[in-house]
GROMACS .gro file of C-alpha atoms in nm:
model
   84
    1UNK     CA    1   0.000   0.000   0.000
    2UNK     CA    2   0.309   0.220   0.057
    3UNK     CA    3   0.440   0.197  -0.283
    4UNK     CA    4   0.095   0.263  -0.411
    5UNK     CA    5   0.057   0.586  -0.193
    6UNK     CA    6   0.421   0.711  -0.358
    7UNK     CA    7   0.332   0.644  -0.705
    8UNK     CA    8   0.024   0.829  -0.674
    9UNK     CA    9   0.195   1.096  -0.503
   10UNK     CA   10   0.461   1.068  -0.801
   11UNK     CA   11   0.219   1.134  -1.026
   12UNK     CA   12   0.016   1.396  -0.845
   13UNK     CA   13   0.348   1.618  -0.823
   14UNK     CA   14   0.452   1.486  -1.237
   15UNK     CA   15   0.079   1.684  -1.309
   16UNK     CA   16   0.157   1.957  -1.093
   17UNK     CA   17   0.492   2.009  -1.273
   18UNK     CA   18   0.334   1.978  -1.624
   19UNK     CA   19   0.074   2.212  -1.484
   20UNK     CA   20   0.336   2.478  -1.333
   21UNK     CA   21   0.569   2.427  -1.678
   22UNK     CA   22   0.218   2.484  -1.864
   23UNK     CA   23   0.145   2.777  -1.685
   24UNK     CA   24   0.523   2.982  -1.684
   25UNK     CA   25   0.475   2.939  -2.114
   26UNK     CA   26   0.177   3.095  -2.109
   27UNK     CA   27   0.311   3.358  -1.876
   28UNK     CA   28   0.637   3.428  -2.057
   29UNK     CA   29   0.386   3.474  -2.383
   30UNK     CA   30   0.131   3.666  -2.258
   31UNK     CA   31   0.433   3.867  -2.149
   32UNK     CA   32   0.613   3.946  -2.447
   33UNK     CA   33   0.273   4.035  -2.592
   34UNK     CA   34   0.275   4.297  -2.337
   35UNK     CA   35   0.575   4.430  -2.399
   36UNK     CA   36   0.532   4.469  -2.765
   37UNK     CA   37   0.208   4.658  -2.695
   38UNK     CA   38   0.412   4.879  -2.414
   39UNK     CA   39   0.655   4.950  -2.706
   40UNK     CA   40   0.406   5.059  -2.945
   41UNK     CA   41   0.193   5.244  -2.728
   42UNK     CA   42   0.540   5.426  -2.641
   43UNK     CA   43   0.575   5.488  -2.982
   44UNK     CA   44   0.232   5.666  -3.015
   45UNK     CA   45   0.304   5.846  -2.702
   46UNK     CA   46   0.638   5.991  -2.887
   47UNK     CA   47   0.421   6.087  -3.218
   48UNK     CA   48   0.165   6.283  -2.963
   49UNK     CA   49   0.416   6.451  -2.771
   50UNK     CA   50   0.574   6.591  -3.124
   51UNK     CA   51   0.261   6.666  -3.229
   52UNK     CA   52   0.183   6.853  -2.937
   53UNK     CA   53   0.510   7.034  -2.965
   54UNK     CA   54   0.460   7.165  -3.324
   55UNK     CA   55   0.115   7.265  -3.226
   56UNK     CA   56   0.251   7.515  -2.948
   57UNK     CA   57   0.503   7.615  -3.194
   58UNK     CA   58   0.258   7.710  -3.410
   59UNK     CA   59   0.051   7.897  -3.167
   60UNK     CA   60   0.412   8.035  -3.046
   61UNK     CA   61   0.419   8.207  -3.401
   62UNK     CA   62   0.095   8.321  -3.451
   63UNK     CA   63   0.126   8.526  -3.130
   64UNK     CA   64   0.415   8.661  -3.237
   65UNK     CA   65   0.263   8.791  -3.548
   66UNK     CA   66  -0.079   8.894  -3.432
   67UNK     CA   67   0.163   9.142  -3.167
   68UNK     CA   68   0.306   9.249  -3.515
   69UNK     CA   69   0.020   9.317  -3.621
   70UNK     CA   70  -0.145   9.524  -3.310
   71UNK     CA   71   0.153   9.717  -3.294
   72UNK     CA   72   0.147   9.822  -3.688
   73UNK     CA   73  -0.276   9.921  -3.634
   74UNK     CA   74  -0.164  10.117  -3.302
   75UNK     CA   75   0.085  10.302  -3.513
   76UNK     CA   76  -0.152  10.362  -3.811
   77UNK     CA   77  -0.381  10.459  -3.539
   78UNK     CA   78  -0.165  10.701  -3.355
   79UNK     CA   79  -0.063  10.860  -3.717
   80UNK     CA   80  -0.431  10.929  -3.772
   81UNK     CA   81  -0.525  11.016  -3.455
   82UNK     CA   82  -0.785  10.794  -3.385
   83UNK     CA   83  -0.845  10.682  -3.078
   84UNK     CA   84  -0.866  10.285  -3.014
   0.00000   0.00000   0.00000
């Protein structure tokens, strides 16, 4: 009865391991898929931020012509005396 309580443990624990050596595959997938969707999402970040950037540039410029601009009329103003 002895030997028939160790093979059955020696087979419980042979499951367990295929179960545990199952499971770490799955793992080590499912986590390279997440790091190749970290990566890209990383990637979009990068393309937002620039975005972003160019956008404030642009505003950046626009502001800097639009004072131009007020500063021309308040001259044209002055030079005709009108008041504003």
């Amino acid at each position: 009865m002895t030997e028939n309580t160790e093979n059955l443990l020696i087979e419980m624990l042979k499951g367990l391991r295929n179960e545990v050596r199952d499971f770490r595959v799955r793992f080590e997938n499912d986590m390279d898929d997440l790091k190749a969707r970290m990566s890209s999402l990383e990637s979009a970040m990068v393309g937002v931020k620039r975005e972003v950037t160019q956008g404030d540039e642009v505003d950046a410029r626009q502001q800097v012509l639009l004072d131009r601009i007020i500063k021309r009329i308040e001259r044209i103003e002055r030079r005709l005396e009108l008041e504003g």
